[in-house]
PDB file of C-alpha atoms in Angstrom:
ATOM      1  CA  MET A   7      -9.368   6.670  25.376  1.00  0.00           C
ATOM      2  CA  GLU A   8     -10.861   3.494  23.918  1.00  0.00           C
ATOM      3  CA  ASN A   9     -11.431   5.183  20.533  1.00  0.00           C
ATOM      4  CA  LEU A  10      -7.765   6.231  20.359  1.00  0.00           C
ATOM      5  CA  SER A  11      -6.693   2.636  20.972  1.00  0.00           C
ATOM      6  CA  GLU A  12      -9.081   1.392  18.265  1.00  0.00           C
ATOM      7  CA  ASP A  13      -7.826   4.066  15.833  1.00  0.00           C
ATOM      8  CA  LYS A  14      -4.224   3.066  16.533  1.00  0.00           C
ATOM      9  CA  THR A  15      -5.050  -0.610  15.971  1.00  0.00           C
ATOM     10  CA  LEU A  16      -6.814   0.133  12.681  1.00  0.00           C
ATOM     11  CA  ALA A  17      -3.932   2.389  11.601  1.00  0.00           C
ATOM     12  CA  VAL A  18      -1.455  -0.443  12.222  1.00  0.00           C
ATOM     13  CA  ILE A  19      -3.714  -2.898  10.368  1.00  0.00           C
ATOM     14  CA  SER A  20      -3.945  -0.462   7.442  1.00  0.00           C
ATOM     15  CA  GLU A  21      -0.185  -0.126   7.177  1.00  0.00           C
ATOM     16  CA  GLY A  22       0.235  -3.889   7.527  1.00  0.00           C
ATOM     17  CA  LEU A  23      -2.224  -4.495   4.705  1.00  0.00           C
ATOM     18  CA  TYR A  24      -0.318  -1.979   2.570  1.00  0.00           C
ATOM     19  CA  LEU A  25       2.913  -3.915   3.135  1.00  0.00           C
ATOM     20  CA  LEU A  26       1.165  -7.228   2.517  1.00  0.00           C
ATOM     21  CA  ASN A  27      -0.135  -5.813  -0.768  1.00  0.00           C
ATOM     22  CA  LEU A  28       3.461  -5.506  -1.988  1.00  0.00           C
ATOM     23  CA  LEU A  29       3.834  -9.298  -1.712  1.00  0.00           C
ATOM     24  CA  PHE A  30       0.326 -10.392  -2.682  1.00  0.00           C
ATOM     25  CA  PRO A  31      -1.368  -7.726  -4.806  1.00  0.00           C
ATOM     26  CA  LEU A  32      -5.151  -7.387  -4.866  1.00  0.00           C
ATOM     27  CA  LEU A  33      -6.445  -9.262  -1.778  1.00  0.00           C
ATOM     28  CA  PRO A  34      -4.934  -6.853   0.778  1.00  0.00           C
ATOM     29  CA  LEU A  35      -6.062  -3.997  -1.468  1.00  0.00           C
ATOM     30  CA  LEU A  36      -9.631  -5.297  -1.280  1.00  0.00           C
ATOM     31  CA  ALA A  37      -9.387  -5.450   2.520  1.00  0.00           C
ATOM     32  CA  LEU A  38      -8.017  -1.895   2.583  1.00  0.00           C
ATOM     33  CA  ALA A  39     -10.811  -0.732   0.291  1.00  0.00           C
ATOM     34  CA  TRP A  40     -13.361  -2.269   2.661  1.00  0.00           C
ATOM     35  CA  LEU A  41     -11.727  -0.576   5.678  1.00  0.00           C
ATOM     36  CA  TRP A  42     -11.529   2.727   3.832  1.00  0.00           C
ATOM     37  CA  GLN A  43     -15.175   2.533   2.781  1.00  0.00           C
ATOM     38  CA  ARG A  44     -16.262   1.581   6.306  1.00  0.00           C
ATOM     39  CA  HIS A  45     -14.332   4.383   8.062  1.00  0.00           C
ATOM     40  CA  ARG A  46     -14.288   6.999   5.303  1.00  0.00           C
ATOM     41  CA  GLY A  47     -16.631   9.488   6.956  1.00  0.00           C
ATOM     42  CA  SER A  48     -15.786   8.819  10.584  1.00  0.00           C
ATOM     43  CA  ALA A  49     -11.993   8.507  10.486  1.00  0.00           C
ATOM     44  CA  THR A  50     -10.082  11.425  11.944  1.00  0.00           C
ATOM     45  CA  GLY A  51      -6.504  12.099  12.944  1.00  0.00           C
ATOM     46  CA  LEU A  52      -4.301   9.053  13.191  1.00  0.00           C
ATOM     47  CA  LEU A  53      -6.670   6.602  11.520  1.00  0.00           C
ATOM     48  CA  ALA A  54      -7.546   8.948   8.657  1.00  0.00           C
ATOM     49  CA  ASN A  55      -3.873   9.668   7.999  1.00  0.00           C
ATOM     50  CA  HIS A  56      -2.729   6.052   7.866  1.00  0.00           C
ATOM     51  CA  LEU A  57      -5.829   4.529   6.294  1.00  0.00           C
ATOM     52  CA  HIS A  58      -6.087   6.954   3.382  1.00  0.00           C
ATOM     53  CA  GLN A  59      -2.384   6.897   2.587  1.00  0.00           C
ATOM     54  CA  ALA A  60      -2.157   3.109   2.867  1.00  0.00           C
ATOM     55  CA  PHE A  61      -5.131   2.743   0.521  1.00  0.00           C
ATOM     56  CA  ILE A  62      -3.706   5.152  -2.061  1.00  0.00           C
ATOM     57  CA  GLY A  63      -0.256   3.533  -1.775  1.00  0.00           C
ATOM     58  CA  ALA A  64      -1.753   0.065  -2.249  1.00  0.00           C
ATOM     59  CA  VAL A  65      -3.618   1.256  -5.350  1.00  0.00           C
ATOM     60  CA  ILE A  66      -0.364   2.672  -6.774  1.00  0.00           C
ATOM     61  CA  ALA A  67       1.543  -0.543  -5.950  1.00  0.00           C
ATOM     62  CA  THR A  68      -1.144  -2.694  -7.556  1.00  0.00           C
ATOM     63  CA  LEU A  69      -1.185  -0.512 -10.665  1.00  0.00           C
ATOM     64  CA  LEU A  70       2.612  -0.786 -10.988  1.00  0.00           C
ATOM     65  CA  PHE A  71       2.448  -4.576 -10.571  1.00  0.00           C
ATOM     66  CA  THR A  72      -0.334  -4.801 -13.156  1.00  0.00           C
ATOM     67  CA  ALA A  73       1.602  -2.569 -15.556  1.00  0.00           C
ATOM     68  CA  ALA A  74       4.689  -4.778 -15.203  1.00  0.00           C
ATOM     69  CA  ASN A  75       2.614  -7.877 -15.976  1.00  0.00           C
ATOM     70  CA  LEU A  76       0.941  -6.235 -18.971  1.00  0.00           C
ATOM     71  CA  LEU A  77       4.337  -5.157 -20.287  1.00  0.00           C
ATOM     72  CA  ILE A  78       5.589  -8.728 -19.988  1.00  0.00           C
ATOM     73  CA  ILE A  79       2.573 -10.048 -21.873  1.00  0.00           C
ATOM     74  CA  VAL A  80       3.008  -7.465 -24.646  1.00  0.00           C
ATOM     75  CA  LEU A  81       6.743  -8.164 -24.986  1.00  0.00           C
ATOM     76  CA  GLY A  82       6.488 -11.918 -25.411  1.00  0.00           C
ATOM     77  CA  GLY A  83       4.998 -13.601 -22.381  1.00  0.00           C
ATOM     78  CA  TYR A  84       6.315 -15.035 -19.158  1.00  0.00           C
ATOM     79  CA  ARG A  85       8.720 -17.474 -20.810  1.00  0.00           C
ATOM     80  CA  SER A  86      10.778 -14.701 -22.418  1.00  0.00           C
ATOM     81  CA  LEU A  87      13.896 -12.960 -21.213  1.00  0.00           C
ATOM     82  CA  HIS A  88      11.851  -9.756 -21.073  1.00  0.00           C
ATOM     83  CA  ALA A  89       9.827 -11.214 -18.208  1.00  0.00           C
ATOM     84  CA  LEU A  90      12.938 -11.822 -16.132  1.00  0.00           C
ATOM     85  CA  ILE A  91      14.312  -8.344 -16.792  1.00  0.00           C
ATOM     86  CA  ILE A  92      11.004  -6.570 -16.096  1.00  0.00           C
ATOM     87  CA  PHE A  93      10.394  -8.449 -12.846  1.00  0.00           C
ATOM     88  CA  GLU A  94      13.988  -7.874 -11.734  1.00  0.00           C
ATOM     89  CA  LEU A  95      13.608  -4.148 -12.380  1.00  0.00           C
ATOM     90  CA  TYR A  96      10.242  -4.134 -10.621  1.00  0.00           C
ATOM     91  CA  TYR A  97      11.591  -5.892  -7.523  1.00  0.00           C
ATOM     92  CA  ILE A  98      14.830  -3.884  -7.436  1.00  0.00           C
ATOM     93  CA  ILE A  99      13.333  -0.423  -8.092  1.00  0.00           C
ATOM     94  CA  CYS A 100       9.604  -0.331  -7.348  1.00  0.00           C
ATOM     95  CA  VAL A 101       9.308  -2.576  -4.312  1.00  0.00           C
ATOM     96  CA  PRO A 102      11.992  -0.826  -2.200  1.00  0.00           C
ATOM     97  CA  LEU A 103      10.575   2.582  -3.129  1.00  0.00           C
ATOM     98  CA  LEU A 104       7.195   1.418  -1.853  1.00  0.00           C
ATOM     99  CA  LEU A 105       8.477  -0.743   1.008  1.00  0.00           C
ATOM    100  CA  ILE A 106      10.547   1.856   2.873  1.00  0.00           C
ATOM    101  CA  PRO A 107       7.732   4.421   3.280  1.00  0.00           C
ATOM    102  CA  GLY A 108       5.398   1.564   4.227  1.00  0.00           C
ATOM    103  CA  LEU A 109       7.747   0.386   6.969  1.00  0.00           C
ATOM    104  CA  LEU A 110       8.153   3.941   8.255  1.00  0.00           C
ATOM    105  CA  GLY A 111       4.373   4.349   8.195  1.00  0.00           C
ATOM    106  CA  LEU A 112       3.943   1.115  10.150  1.00  0.00           C
ATOM    107  CA  ILE A 113       6.491   2.213  12.747  1.00  0.00           C
ATOM    108  CA  LYS A 114       4.768   5.584  13.121  1.00  0.00           C
ATOM    109  CA  ALA A 115       1.337   3.930  13.367  1.00  0.00           C
ATOM    110  CA  MET A 116       2.601   1.606  16.084  1.00  0.00           C
ATOM    111  CA  ALA A 117       3.936   4.639  17.954  1.00  0.00           C
ATOM    112  CA  GLY A 118       0.597   6.441  17.574  1.00  0.00           C
ATOM    113  CA  GLN A 119       2.050   9.145  15.314  1.00  0.00           C
ATOM    114  CA  THR A 120       0.978  10.416  11.923  1.00  0.00           C
ATOM    115  CA  TYR A 121       3.189   9.988   8.868  1.00  0.00           C
ATOM    116  CA  ARG A 122       3.102  11.410   5.354  1.00  0.00           C
ATOM    117  CA  PHE A 123       4.149   9.133   2.525  1.00  0.00           C
ATOM    118  CA  PRO A 124       6.587  10.781   0.102  1.00  0.00           C
ATOM    119  CA  LEU A 125       4.966  11.619  -3.264  1.00  0.00           C
ATOM    120  CA  ILE A 126       1.473  10.923  -1.903  1.00  0.00           C
ATOM    121  CA  GLY A 127       1.748  13.704   0.654  1.00  0.00           C
ATOM    122  CA  ARG A 128      -1.197  15.186   2.476  1.00  0.00           C
ATOM    123  CA  VAL A 129      -4.476  13.430   1.776  1.00  0.00           C
ATOM    124  CA  ASP A 130      -7.729  15.386   2.044  1.00  0.00           C
ATOM    125  CA  VAL A 131     -10.609  12.995   1.543  1.00  0.00           C
TER     126      VAL A 131
END
């Protein structure tokens, strides 16, 4: 019973770090990578489901954020109108598409249930 409680706690932490990664890319991703590396072989069920999907989702979110920044740099820097438009599109399109599954995943983790992120789907690691 104690292991189930620890798995649930780590699943909630994983989903929380995923959501935090949407606001502050990289540092929560590093924490998720450490958790994933630490529990990669031993995680089963609830923890494996939430930890692997949160890690993959955080990698995708960080890549999208990095791509938006690189596009801004290529198109004229942060003082250009392109920067405003790209960040507006990023925060209007990308963040909600990543935020909603993350919130649902957090709710399911808190309830002790598994959840499959759309587009990421079933993770076999």
